[in-house]
Amino acid sequence: MPNNSLANKILSVADDSFILGHRNSEWAGHAPILEEDIAFANIALDELGHAQLWYELYQELTGAEPDRVIFFRSAAEWRNTQLVELPKGDWAFSMTRQFLFDVYENVSLERLVHSTNPRVQEIATKIRTEEIYHLRHTSNWVKRLGLGTDESHARMQRALDELWTYALQLFVPLENERELIAENVVPDLGILRDAWQEKTVTHLSASGLQIPENIDSVPNLRAEHTEHLAELLQDLQQVARSEKFGVEW
Amino acid sequence: MSEQEKLQEFEARIARGEKIEPGDWMPEEYRKQLIRMISQHAHSEIVGMLPEGAWITRAPTLRRKITLLAKVQDEGGHGQYLYHAAETLGATRAEMIDALLTGKAKYASVFNYPSLTWADMGMIGWLVDGAAIMNQTMLAHCSYGPYSRAMVRICTEETFHKKQGMEQVIKYARGTPPQKAMVQDALNRWWWPVLMMFGPHDSNSPNSAQLIRWGVKTKTNDELRQEFINKTAPDLQLLGLKIPDPALHYDEASDNWISGEIDWDEFWRVVKGDGPCNKERLAARRDAHENGAWVREALNAYAERFEGEG
Ligand SMILES: [Fe+2]
Ligand SMILES: [Fe+2]
Ligand SMILES: [Fe+2]
């Protein structure tokens, strides 16, 4: 059923954006400079806001309320990539992850604004301007840290080595995603991966960083998670779950 | 003009209600007092991000999560804006941050109390931001232009924070039994620290008289505290919440809510660094600063290599 495959796709997009926003929000009050307490929180806010739009579409497709989906699902039911659930690490790690993700979002949104599904098209159009700004911001940081000092360069290279394989999971298609591609609802992930690869490689190289050559096995199923997701959910869901779903907060 | 004449002219300008601007002549003591106040105020915004920041990951709905993160981000913005205002008086950001991290500078001691449950987010928003608004509304009339303008802008956002806080407290006060218990417990813990936010008794506030004469402050600590109690106590009681002060009563003659005596020993203890979270708050700021050292070095190195040329 195409509607079902669309719902699954939308959920995976929403979950990625939500978990990344959640992780990045951990920097608020702890960033290396005050300007980034503000700017990085802003990016986190955008990611949470984008997740909200996708969860609303998910609700239209399945009837599931966003707060139930977020606060009353166990780890195995989440459909985010492992990339976004990893702990925030140091500033190089968080920035590199956000950059890799923002490039992915940009190449994806460029095409989703032409989706044959009017709701997908509408949401993508809303989000895209903010994503262009994110990418500008994170690209800038990647360059400054990649070319800054020996230490910042080493930290960026280490982050990239660790994150690269995880990022590739963004391009693993879901079951039945083919149907959505055939109907031009979402773009072909193979094409996205090429576009992503070209953009990231160009910018990372210009920032003095080397693309890892040995690629570990890419996590395959979005139902499989690291132990970090369970920890994250315990924190995320504890207040909400102190009451039954439906109690207002 | 002699120094004496300059001072007279300065005081005359203030008496006429004019704003003093960065390049204008001002007595050294005025500059010093303002740097002290504005930088303390900036530090309060920055340290104030911590007790609420700790609950962003635990917010119980997506909407609450977004508004809490936005609030914490606003406080960072207030800090930044205030540091700029202090810089117009010749202070540097590095000096001010150093004074905070070494414990030389003070910040609002209310942030040295822990945030223990989710209901604290509502209570902090209503009471702490509410108390800050009383103080900042006064400072919006301050004689120093950049400080006064910063206050106008900041107050708009604080008003929004307070509204969100009230909305939560009201909801929990009318909510499930655990929510009611949680919000009452939050009030029990925050009421007195918030009253202390207004500072020592007027009789123990050495700078007040001069600050009032120079138009920096227009009301005393006790006046502001009284206004806050009058405004807040009836609303809390209307919700069925119990204010943790057995002596609190309404005095018809003065039309004031009269509170019991503040525990001034506790006040001075916390101000002097021995509150429940002083060490933790400063440690968090120091960690952020130290962990960020390599980042700031990289930014400088990059700027020297690539932005200095051409
Ligand atoms: Fe983004
Ligand atoms: Fe503030
Ligand atoms: Fe506030």
Coordinates of C-alpha atoms in Angstrom, one line a residue, chain B residues 19-292:
Chain B
K19 CA 20.0 59.7 28.5
I20 CA 23.8 59.5 28.9
E21 CA 25.4 58.0 25.8
P22 CA 28.7 56.1 25.4
G23 CA 30.9 59.1 24.4
D24 CA 29.5 61.5 27.0
W25 CA 31.4 62.7 30.0
M26 CA 30.5 60.7 33.1
P27 CA 31.9 60.4 36.6
E28 CA 34.2 57.5 37.1
E29 CA 32.0 56.1 39.8
Y30 CA 29.0 56.1 37.5
R31 CA 31.0 54.2 34.9
K32 CA 32.2 51.7 37.5
Q33 CA 28.8 51.1 39.0
L34 CA 27.2 50.6 35.6
I35 CA 29.9 48.1 34.5
R36 CA 29.4 46.2 37.7
M37 CA 25.6 46.1 37.3
I38 CA 25.4 45.4 33.6
S39 CA 28.1 42.7 33.7
Q40 CA 26.4 41.1 36.7
H41 CA 23.2 41.2 34.8
A42 CA 24.8 39.6 31.8
H43 CA 26.4 36.9 33.9
S44 CA 23.0 36.2 35.4
E45 CA 21.5 35.6 32.0
I46 CA 24.3 33.2 31.1
V47 CA 24.4 31.2 34.3
G48 CA 20.6 31.4 34.2
M49 CA 20.7 29.2 31.0
L50 CA 21.9 26.2 33.2
P51 CA 19.0 25.3 35.6
E52 CA 16.5 25.3 32.7
G53 CA 18.9 24.0 30.1
A54 CA 19.2 20.9 32.1
W55 CA 15.5 20.0 31.4
I56 CA 15.4 20.6 27.7
T57 CA 16.1 16.9 27.0
R58 CA 13.3 15.9 29.4
A59 CA 10.5 18.2 28.3
P60 CA 7.3 16.1 28.2
T61 CA 5.9 17.4 24.9
L62 CA 7.4 18.5 21.7
R63 CA 5.8 22.0 22.1
R64 CA 7.3 22.4 25.6
K65 CA 10.7 21.2 24.3
I66 CA 10.7 23.8 21.6
T67 CA 9.6 26.7 23.8
L68 CA 12.1 25.8 26.6
L69 CA 15.0 25.6 24.1
A70 CA 13.8 28.9 22.6
K71 CA 13.7 30.4 26.1
V72 CA 17.2 29.3 27.0
Q73 CA 18.4 30.6 23.7
D74 CA 16.7 33.9 24.4
E75 CA 18.6 34.2 27.8
G76 CA 21.9 33.6 25.9
G77 CA 20.8 36.5 23.6
H78 CA 20.2 38.7 26.6
G79 CA 23.6 37.9 27.9
Q80 CA 25.2 38.8 24.6
Y81 CA 23.2 42.0 24.3
L82 CA 24.2 43.1 27.9
Y83 CA 27.9 42.3 27.3
H84 CA 27.7 44.7 24.4
A85 CA 26.2 47.3 26.6
A86 CA 28.9 46.9 29.1
E87 CA 31.5 47.1 26.3
T88 CA 30.3 50.6 25.5
L89 CA 31.7 51.6 28.9
G90 CA 35.1 50.2 28.2
A91 CA 34.8 46.8 29.7
T92 CA 36.0 43.8 27.5
R93 CA 34.1 40.5 27.1
A94 CA 37.3 38.6 28.1
E95 CA 37.7 40.6 31.3
M96 CA 34.1 40.2 32.3
I97 CA 34.1 36.4 31.6
D98 CA 37.3 36.1 33.5
A99 CA 35.7 37.8 36.5
L100 CA 32.8 35.4 36.3
L101 CA 34.9 32.3 36.0
T102 CA 37.2 33.3 38.8
G103 CA 34.3 34.0 41.1
K104 CA 35.1 37.7 41.4
A105 CA 31.9 38.8 39.7
K106 CA 28.5 38.1 41.1
Y107 CA 25.3 36.9 39.3
A108 CA 21.7 36.5 40.5
S109 CA 22.0 34.1 43.4
V110 CA 18.6 32.5 42.6
F111 CA 20.4 30.4 39.9
N112 CA 22.4 28.8 42.7
Y113 CA 19.3 26.8 43.6
P114 CA 18.8 23.4 41.8
S115 CA 16.0 22.7 39.4
L116 CA 14.7 19.3 40.6
T117 CA 11.5 18.6 38.7
W118 CA 9.8 19.5 35.5
A119 CA 7.4 21.8 37.4
D120 CA 10.4 24.0 38.2
M121 CA 10.3 25.1 34.6
G122 CA 6.9 26.6 35.1
M123 CA 7.8 28.1 38.5
I124 CA 11.1 29.6 37.2
G125 CA 9.3 31.1 34.2
W126 CA 6.6 32.7 36.3
L127 CA 8.5 33.8 39.4
V128 CA 12.1 34.2 38.4
D129 CA 11.4 35.8 35.0
G130 CA 8.5 37.7 36.7
A131 CA 10.9 39.1 39.3
A132 CA 13.4 39.9 36.6
I133 CA 10.8 41.9 34.7
M134 CA 10.0 44.1 37.7
N135 CA 13.7 45.0 38.0
Q136 CA 14.2 45.4 34.3
T137 CA 11.1 47.5 33.8
M138 CA 12.6 49.9 36.3
L139 CA 16.0 49.7 34.5
A140 CA 14.4 50.5 31.2
H141 CA 14.1 54.1 32.6
C142 CA 17.8 54.0 33.5
S143 CA 19.8 57.1 32.7
Y144 CA 22.4 55.2 30.6
G145 CA 21.1 54.9 27.1
P146 CA 22.5 51.5 26.0
Y147 CA 21.4 49.8 29.2
S148 CA 18.0 51.3 29.1
R149 CA 17.5 50.3 25.4
A150 CA 18.8 46.7 26.2
M151 CA 16.2 46.5 28.9
V152 CA 13.3 47.5 26.7
R153 CA 14.2 44.8 24.2
I154 CA 14.8 42.1 26.8
C155 CA 11.6 42.8 28.8
T156 CA 9.5 42.0 25.8
E157 CA 11.0 38.5 25.7
E158 CA 10.9 38.1 29.5
T159 CA 7.2 38.9 29.4
F160 CA 6.7 36.0 27.0
H161 CA 8.8 33.7 29.3
K162 CA 6.7 34.6 32.2
K163 CA 3.5 34.0 30.3
Q164 CA 4.6 30.5 29.4
G165 CA 5.6 29.8 33.0
M166 CA 2.3 30.9 34.3
E167 CA 0.5 28.8 31.8
Q168 CA 2.4 25.7 33.0
V169 CA 1.9 26.5 36.7
I170 CA -1.8 27.0 36.2
K171 CA -2.1 23.7 34.2
Y172 CA -0.3 21.7 36.9
A173 CA -2.1 23.3 39.8
R174 CA -5.3 22.1 38.2
G175 CA -3.8 18.8 36.9
T176 CA -3.4 15.3 38.2
P177 CA -2.5 14.7 41.9
P178 CA 1.2 14.1 41.0
Q179 CA 1.3 17.3 38.9
K180 CA -0.3 19.3 41.8
A181 CA 2.2 17.9 44.3
M182 CA 5.1 18.7 41.9
V183 CA 4.0 22.3 41.4
Q184 CA 3.4 22.9 45.1
D185 CA 6.9 21.5 45.9
A186 CA 8.4 23.8 43.2
L187 CA 6.7 26.8 44.9
N188 CA 8.0 25.7 48.3
R189 CA 11.5 25.7 47.0
W190 CA 11.5 28.8 44.8
W191 CA 9.4 31.3 46.7
W192 CA 12.1 32.5 49.1
P193 CA 15.0 32.5 46.7
V194 CA 12.9 34.6 44.3
L195 CA 12.2 37.2 47.1
M196 CA 15.9 37.3 47.7
M197 CA 16.5 38.2 44.0
F198 CA 15.6 41.8 44.8
G199 CA 18.7 42.1 47.0
P200 CA 19.4 43.1 50.6
H201 CA 17.1 45.3 52.7
D202 CA 17.4 49.0 51.7
S203 CA 19.2 49.6 55.0
N204 CA 21.9 47.2 53.9
S205 CA 22.2 48.3 50.3
P206 CA 25.1 50.7 50.3
N207 CA 25.0 51.7 46.6
S208 CA 21.3 52.3 46.3
A209 CA 21.1 56.0 47.3
Q210 CA 23.7 57.1 44.7
L211 CA 22.3 54.9 42.0
I212 CA 18.9 56.5 42.5
R213 CA 20.3 60.0 42.4
W214 CA 22.1 59.2 39.1
G215 CA 18.9 57.8 37.7
V216 CA 20.3 54.3 37.3
K217 CA 17.7 52.9 39.7
T218 CA 14.4 54.6 40.3
K219 CA 13.1 52.3 43.0
T220 CA 14.7 50.6 46.0
N221 CA 15.1 46.9 46.6
D222 CA 12.3 46.7 49.2
E223 CA 9.9 48.7 47.0
L224 CA 10.4 46.3 44.1
R225 CA 10.1 43.3 46.4
Q226 CA 6.9 44.6 47.8
E227 CA 5.5 45.2 44.3
F228 CA 6.3 41.7 43.3
I229 CA 4.7 40.1 46.4
N230 CA 1.5 42.2 45.9
K231 CA 1.3 41.1 42.3
T232 CA 2.1 37.5 42.7
A233 CA 0.9 36.2 46.0
P234 CA -2.9 36.6 45.3
D235 CA -2.6 34.8 41.9
L236 CA -0.7 31.9 43.4
Q237 CA -3.3 31.5 46.2
L238 CA -6.1 31.7 43.8
L239 CA -4.8 28.5 42.2
G240 CA -5.0 26.8 45.5
L241 CA -1.2 26.9 46.0
K242 CA 0.2 27.5 49.4
I243 CA 2.9 30.0 49.8
P244 CA 5.5 28.7 52.2
D245 CA 5.4 31.7 54.5
P246 CA 3.1 31.3 57.6
A247 CA 3.4 35.0 58.4
L248 CA 2.2 36.2 55.0
H249 CA -0.9 38.3 55.3
Y250 CA -2.8 41.1 53.6
D251 CA -2.6 44.5 55.3
E252 CA -5.7 46.6 54.5
A253 CA -4.2 49.9 55.8
S254 CA -1.3 49.8 53.3
D255 CA -3.0 47.6 50.7
N256 CA 0.1 45.4 50.8
W257 CA 0.8 41.7 51.2
I258 CA 3.2 41.6 54.1
S259 CA 5.7 38.7 54.1
G260 CA 7.6 37.1 57.0
E261 CA 11.3 37.9 57.4
I262 CA 13.7 36.6 54.8
D263 CA 16.4 34.4 56.0
W264 CA 19.2 36.9 55.5
D265 CA 21.9 34.4 56.7
E266 CA 21.0 32.2 53.9
F267 CA 20.9 35.1 51.5
W268 CA 24.5 36.2 52.4
R269 CA 25.7 32.6 52.4
V270 CA 24.5 32.1 48.8
V271 CA 25.8 35.5 47.7
K272 CA 29.2 34.6 49.1
G273 CA 29.4 31.4 47.1
D274 CA 28.0 28.8 49.5
G275 CA 24.6 28.1 48.0
P276 CA 23.4 24.6 47.0
C277 CA 24.7 24.9 43.4
N278 CA 27.3 27.7 43.3
K279 CA 30.1 25.3 42.7
E280 CA 28.2 23.3 40.1
R281 CA 27.2 26.4 38.2
L282 CA 30.6 27.9 38.0
A283 CA 32.1 24.5 37.2
A284 CA 29.7 24.1 34.3
R285 CA 30.7 27.6 32.9
R286 CA 34.4 26.8 33.4
D287 CA 34.0 23.5 31.6
A288 CA 32.3 25.1 28.7
H289 CA 35.1 27.7 28.6
E290 CA 38.0 25.3 28.9
N291 CA 36.5 22.7 26.5
G292 CA 36.0 25.5 24.1

